Amino acid sequence: MDPHHAAAALRWWSEVGVEFAVDETPRNHFADDWRPAPFATEPVPPQKAPAEAPMGAAGARERVGSERGRVEIAARDLAASAPDLVTLRSYLESFEQCGLKRTATQLVFADGAPGSRVMFVGEAPGADEDRIGRPFVGRAGQLLDRMLKSIGLERGQVYIANVVPWRPPGNRTPTLQETQACLPFIKRQIELADPEILVCLGASSAQTLLGVREGITRARGTWFAYRCDDGRTLRALAMLHPAYLLRQPGQKRQAWTDLRTLARELAV
Ligand code: URA
């Protein structure tokens, strides 16, 4: 490649968020023969996962022969064994089965106060969160703070986390494998933080935690039942993500309506 084309390719990669040279040659990290770092479970001979295996615990059992199923089961067992948030955080610090950990600067676990009446869950940390180690501290986080203020809440009066606690390179959307590996941890984090109300910020959080299939613009403002693995049910609200509102300020009116819905519920 001549220098002119090489420079143009680099510029384009940088614009689309490619920040790391992971390998000399391209590799398909979505392929089934991908091997995570060894984990303390009995070795299971690799088999091909069913093309349309269901999500969640039943799906993980069906995929038990695949690397992905093993990771999900190991994550679920580890997360379920955490008796408190401090332990859960330390388990995540030593969890090597999500590839995002290798490219992120640090774990972004939570901010605010566990035990608050409301818990907000976003998608994944961005560059500022990755640098500082707390969720929602960049521009989207500053907007979230203003949104909270508008209904009389401070950050210290709510609890905030993400479905995925490591920044995906270039802020790309986490893959299904990455999300599934992290899912047991955020589910346990919700149980241990014990909020009355769960607010899913954005499509990814609402899809993963509430099983929302329609777009977030349809699901927002709607109450859902979030079922914890320990049998409890929480009221859950889907809302537009603050990062989306920064790109689409015209949608702030909808967010305001949803904040009022939340405030009314908290006033009860
Ligand atoms: N977006 C998210 O979903 N989470 C963060 O922590 C920051 C931005």
Coordinates of C-alpha atoms and ligand atoms in Angstrom, one line a residue:
M1 CA 0.0 0.0 0.0
D2 CA 1.4 3.4 -0.9
P3 CA 1.9 5.9 2.0
H4 CA -1.0 8.1 0.8
H5 CA -3.5 5.2 0.8
A6 CA -2.0 3.9 4.2
A7 CA -2.6 7.3 5.8
A8 CA -6.2 7.4 4.4
A9 CA -6.8 3.9 5.8
L10 CA -5.5 4.9 9.2
R11 CA -7.7 8.0 9.2
W12 CA -10.7 6.0 8.3
W13 CA -10.0 3.4 11.0
S14 CA -9.6 6.1 13.6
E15 CA -12.9 7.7 12.6
V16 CA -14.8 4.4 12.9
G17 CA -13.2 3.8 16.3
V18 CA -10.4 1.3 15.6
E19 CA -7.8 2.1 18.3
F20 CA -5.8 -1.1 18.9
A21 CA -3.7 -3.3 16.7
V22 CA -4.7 -6.6 18.3
D23 CA -3.0 -9.0 15.8
E24 CA -0.8 -9.0 12.7
T25 CA -3.4 -10.7 10.7
P26 CA -7.2 -10.3 10.7
R27 CA -9.0 -12.8 13.0
N28 CA -12.7 -13.6 13.4
H29 CA -13.3 -13.2 17.1
F30 CA -17.0 -14.1 16.6
A31 CA -16.1 -17.6 15.4
D32 CA -17.0 -20.5 17.6
D33 CA -13.5 -21.8 18.0
W34 CA -12.5 -18.7 19.9
R35 CA -10.9 -19.7 23.2
P36 CA -11.0 -17.5 26.3
A37 CA -8.3 -17.7 29.0
P38 CA -8.8 -21.0 31.0
F39 CA -11.2 -20.9 33.8
A40 CA -11.5 -23.2 36.8
T41 CA -14.2 -25.6 35.4
E42 CA -13.9 -29.1 34.1
P43 CA -12.7 -29.1 30.4
V44 CA -15.6 -29.9 28.1
P45 CA -14.9 -31.0 24.5
P46 CA -15.8 -28.2 22.2
Q47 CA -18.9 -28.6 20.1
K48 CA -20.7 -26.3 17.7
A49 CA -23.3 -24.2 19.4
P50 CA -26.8 -24.4 17.9
A51 CA -27.3 -21.5 15.5
E52 CA -30.3 -20.1 17.3
A53 CA -29.7 -21.2 20.9
P54 CA -32.0 -19.3 23.3
M55 CA -30.6 -16.6 25.6
G56 CA -30.4 -16.8 29.4
A57 CA -29.8 -19.8 31.8
A58 CA -31.7 -22.3 29.6
G59 CA -29.8 -21.2 26.6
A60 CA -26.5 -21.4 28.5
R61 CA -27.3 -25.0 29.5
E62 CA -28.0 -25.9 25.8
R63 CA -24.7 -24.3 24.8
V64 CA -22.9 -26.1 27.5
G65 CA -20.7 -27.9 25.0
S66 CA -19.6 -24.6 23.4
E67 CA -17.0 -22.2 24.8
R68 CA -19.7 -19.6 25.0
G69 CA -22.0 -21.8 27.1
R70 CA -19.1 -22.6 29.5
V71 CA -18.3 -18.9 29.9
E72 CA -21.9 -18.1 30.7
I73 CA -22.3 -20.9 33.2
A74 CA -19.0 -20.0 34.9
A75 CA -20.1 -16.3 35.1
R76 CA -23.5 -17.3 36.4
D77 CA -22.1 -19.5 39.2
L78 CA -19.4 -17.0 40.2
A79 CA -21.9 -14.0 40.3
A80 CA -24.5 -16.0 42.2
S81 CA -22.0 -16.9 44.9
A82 CA -21.2 -13.2 45.7
P83 CA -22.8 -12.4 49.0
D84 CA -22.4 -8.6 48.7
L85 CA -21.4 -5.9 46.2
V86 CA -17.8 -5.6 47.4
T87 CA -17.3 -9.3 46.7
L88 CA -19.1 -9.1 43.4
R89 CA -16.8 -6.3 42.4
S90 CA -13.7 -8.3 43.4
Y91 CA -15.0 -11.3 41.4
L92 CA -15.4 -9.1 38.3
E93 CA -11.9 -7.8 38.8
S94 CA -10.6 -11.3 38.5
F95 CA -13.0 -12.5 35.8
E96 CA -11.0 -13.1 32.7
Q97 CA -13.7 -14.6 30.4
C98 CA -14.9 -11.3 28.8
G99 CA -12.4 -10.1 26.2
L100 CA -13.3 -6.5 26.8
K101 CA -11.3 -6.6 30.0
R102 CA -8.1 -7.0 28.0
T103 CA -8.6 -3.7 26.0
A104 CA -10.2 -1.6 28.8
T105 CA -8.1 0.5 31.2
Q106 CA -10.1 -0.6 34.2
L107 CA -13.3 -2.0 35.6
V108 CA -16.2 0.5 35.8
F109 CA -18.4 -1.0 38.4
A110 CA -20.8 1.5 39.8
D111 CA -21.5 5.0 41.2
G112 CA -24.0 6.4 43.6
A113 CA -25.4 4.7 46.7
P114 CA -26.3 1.0 46.7
G115 CA -29.6 0.5 48.5
S116 CA -31.1 3.6 46.8
R117 CA -34.7 3.5 45.7
V118 CA -33.7 3.8 42.0
M119 CA -31.0 2.0 40.0
F120 CA -30.0 3.2 36.5
V121 CA -28.3 0.7 34.1
G122 CA -26.7 1.9 30.9
E123 CA -25.0 -0.1 28.2
A124 CA -21.2 0.1 28.7
P125 CA -18.6 2.7 29.8
G126 CA -17.2 5.2 27.3
A127 CA -13.7 6.7 27.1
D128 CA -14.2 9.1 30.1
E129 CA -15.7 6.3 32.3
D130 CA -12.8 4.0 31.3
R131 CA -10.3 6.6 32.3
I132 CA -11.9 7.6 35.6
G133 CA -13.4 4.2 36.6
R134 CA -17.0 5.4 37.3
P135 CA -20.1 5.1 35.1
F136 CA -21.7 8.1 33.4
V137 CA -19.0 10.7 34.1
G138 CA -18.7 12.0 30.4
R139 CA -21.0 14.2 28.5
A140 CA -23.9 11.7 28.7
G141 CA -23.3 11.4 32.4
Q142 CA -23.4 15.2 32.9
L143 CA -26.8 15.2 31.1
L144 CA -27.9 12.3 33.3
D145 CA -27.0 14.4 36.4
R146 CA -29.1 17.3 35.0
M147 CA -32.0 14.9 34.3
L148 CA -31.8 13.6 37.9
K149 CA -31.7 17.2 39.2
S150 CA -34.8 18.0 37.3
I151 CA -36.8 15.6 39.5
G152 CA -34.9 16.6 42.7
L153 CA -32.4 13.8 42.8
E154 CA -28.6 13.9 43.2
R155 CA -26.2 11.2 42.0
G156 CA -25.6 10.2 45.6
Q157 CA -29.3 9.4 45.9
V158 CA -29.4 6.8 43.1
Y159 CA -27.2 3.8 42.1
I160 CA -25.7 3.6 38.6
A161 CA -24.1 0.8 36.7
N162 CA -23.8 -0.7 33.2
V163 CA -24.8 -4.0 31.6
V164 CA -21.1 -4.4 30.6
P165 CA -18.5 -3.0 33.0
W166 CA -15.6 -2.6 30.6
R167 CA -15.3 -0.2 27.8
P168 CA -15.7 -1.7 24.3
P169 CA -12.8 -0.5 22.0
G170 CA -13.8 2.6 20.1
N171 CA -17.2 2.6 22.0
R172 CA -18.6 0.0 19.7
T173 CA -21.7 -1.9 20.8
P174 CA -20.8 -4.9 23.0
T175 CA -21.2 -8.2 21.1
L176 CA -23.7 -10.8 22.2
Q177 CA -20.9 -13.0 23.7
E178 CA -19.6 -10.1 25.7
T179 CA -23.0 -9.1 26.9
Q180 CA -23.9 -12.7 27.9
A181 CA -20.6 -13.1 29.8
C182 CA -21.3 -10.0 31.8
L183 CA -25.1 -10.5 32.2
P184 CA -25.0 -12.7 35.4
F185 CA -22.9 -10.0 37.1
I186 CA -25.2 -7.1 36.4
K187 CA -28.2 -9.3 37.4
R188 CA -26.5 -10.1 40.7
Q189 CA -25.5 -6.4 41.1
I190 CA -29.2 -5.5 40.8
E191 CA -30.2 -8.1 43.4
L192 CA -27.6 -6.9 45.8
A193 CA -28.2 -3.2 45.3
D194 CA -31.8 -4.0 46.0
P195 CA -33.6 -1.0 44.3
E196 CA -37.3 -0.5 44.3
I197 CA -37.2 0.7 40.7
L198 CA -34.8 -0.3 37.9
V199 CA -34.4 2.2 35.0
C200 CA -32.9 0.8 31.8
L201 CA -31.2 3.6 29.9
G202 CA -31.2 2.9 26.1
A203 CA -32.1 0.1 23.8
S204 CA -29.3 -2.2 24.7
S205 CA -30.0 -2.2 28.5
A206 CA -33.8 -2.5 27.9
Q207 CA -33.2 -5.4 25.5
T208 CA -30.8 -7.3 27.7
L209 CA -32.5 -6.8 31.0
L210 CA -36.2 -6.5 30.1
G211 CA -36.3 -8.6 27.0
V212 CA -37.7 -5.6 25.0
R213 CA -37.9 -6.5 21.4
E214 CA -39.5 -3.3 19.9
G215 CA -37.3 -0.2 19.5
I216 CA -36.5 1.9 22.6
T217 CA -38.6 4.8 21.2
R218 CA -41.7 2.6 21.5
A219 CA -40.7 0.9 24.8
R220 CA -39.7 4.1 26.6
G221 CA -41.9 5.3 29.3
T222 CA -43.4 1.9 29.8
W223 CA -43.3 -0.1 33.0
F224 CA -42.0 -3.6 32.9
A225 CA -41.6 -6.3 35.6
Y226 CA -38.0 -7.2 36.1
R227 CA -37.6 -10.7 37.6
C228 CA -34.6 -11.2 39.8
D229 CA -33.0 -14.7 39.9
D230 CA -33.9 -14.9 43.6
G231 CA -37.6 -14.6 42.7
R232 CA -38.3 -11.0 43.6
T233 CA -39.9 -8.7 41.0
L234 CA -38.9 -5.1 40.6
R235 CA -40.8 -2.4 38.7
A236 CA -38.6 -1.3 35.7
L237 CA -38.8 1.6 33.4
A238 CA -37.2 1.9 30.0
M239 CA -35.9 5.4 29.1
L240 CA -34.0 7.0 26.2
H241 CA -30.2 7.0 26.8
P242 CA -28.7 10.4 27.6
A243 CA -26.1 9.9 24.8
Y244 CA -29.0 9.5 22.4
L245 CA -30.5 12.7 23.7
L246 CA -27.3 14.5 23.1
R247 CA -27.5 13.5 19.4
Q248 CA -31.2 14.0 19.2
P249 CA -32.1 16.9 21.5
G250 CA -35.6 17.0 20.0
Q251 CA -36.3 13.8 21.9
K252 CA -35.7 15.5 25.3
R253 CA -39.4 16.2 25.6
Q254 CA -40.0 12.4 25.7
A255 CA -37.3 12.0 28.3
W256 CA -38.9 14.7 30.4
T257 CA -42.2 12.8 30.3
D258 CA -40.5 9.6 31.4
L259 CA -38.7 11.5 34.3
R260 CA -42.1 12.7 35.5
T261 CA -43.4 9.2 35.3
L262 CA -40.4 8.1 37.5
A263 CA -40.9 11.0 39.9
R264 CA -44.6 10.2 40.3
E265 CA -43.7 6.6 41.2
L266 CA -41.1 7.7 43.7
A267 CA -43.6 10.1 45.3
V268 CA -46.0 7.2 46.2
Ligands
URA1 N1 -22.9 5.3 28.3 C1 -23.3 4.3 29.1 O1 -24.1 3.5 28.7 N2 -22.6 4.1 30.2 C2 -21.7 4.9 30.7 O2 -21.2 4.7 31.8 C3 -21.4 6.1 29.9 C4 -22.0 6.2 28.7

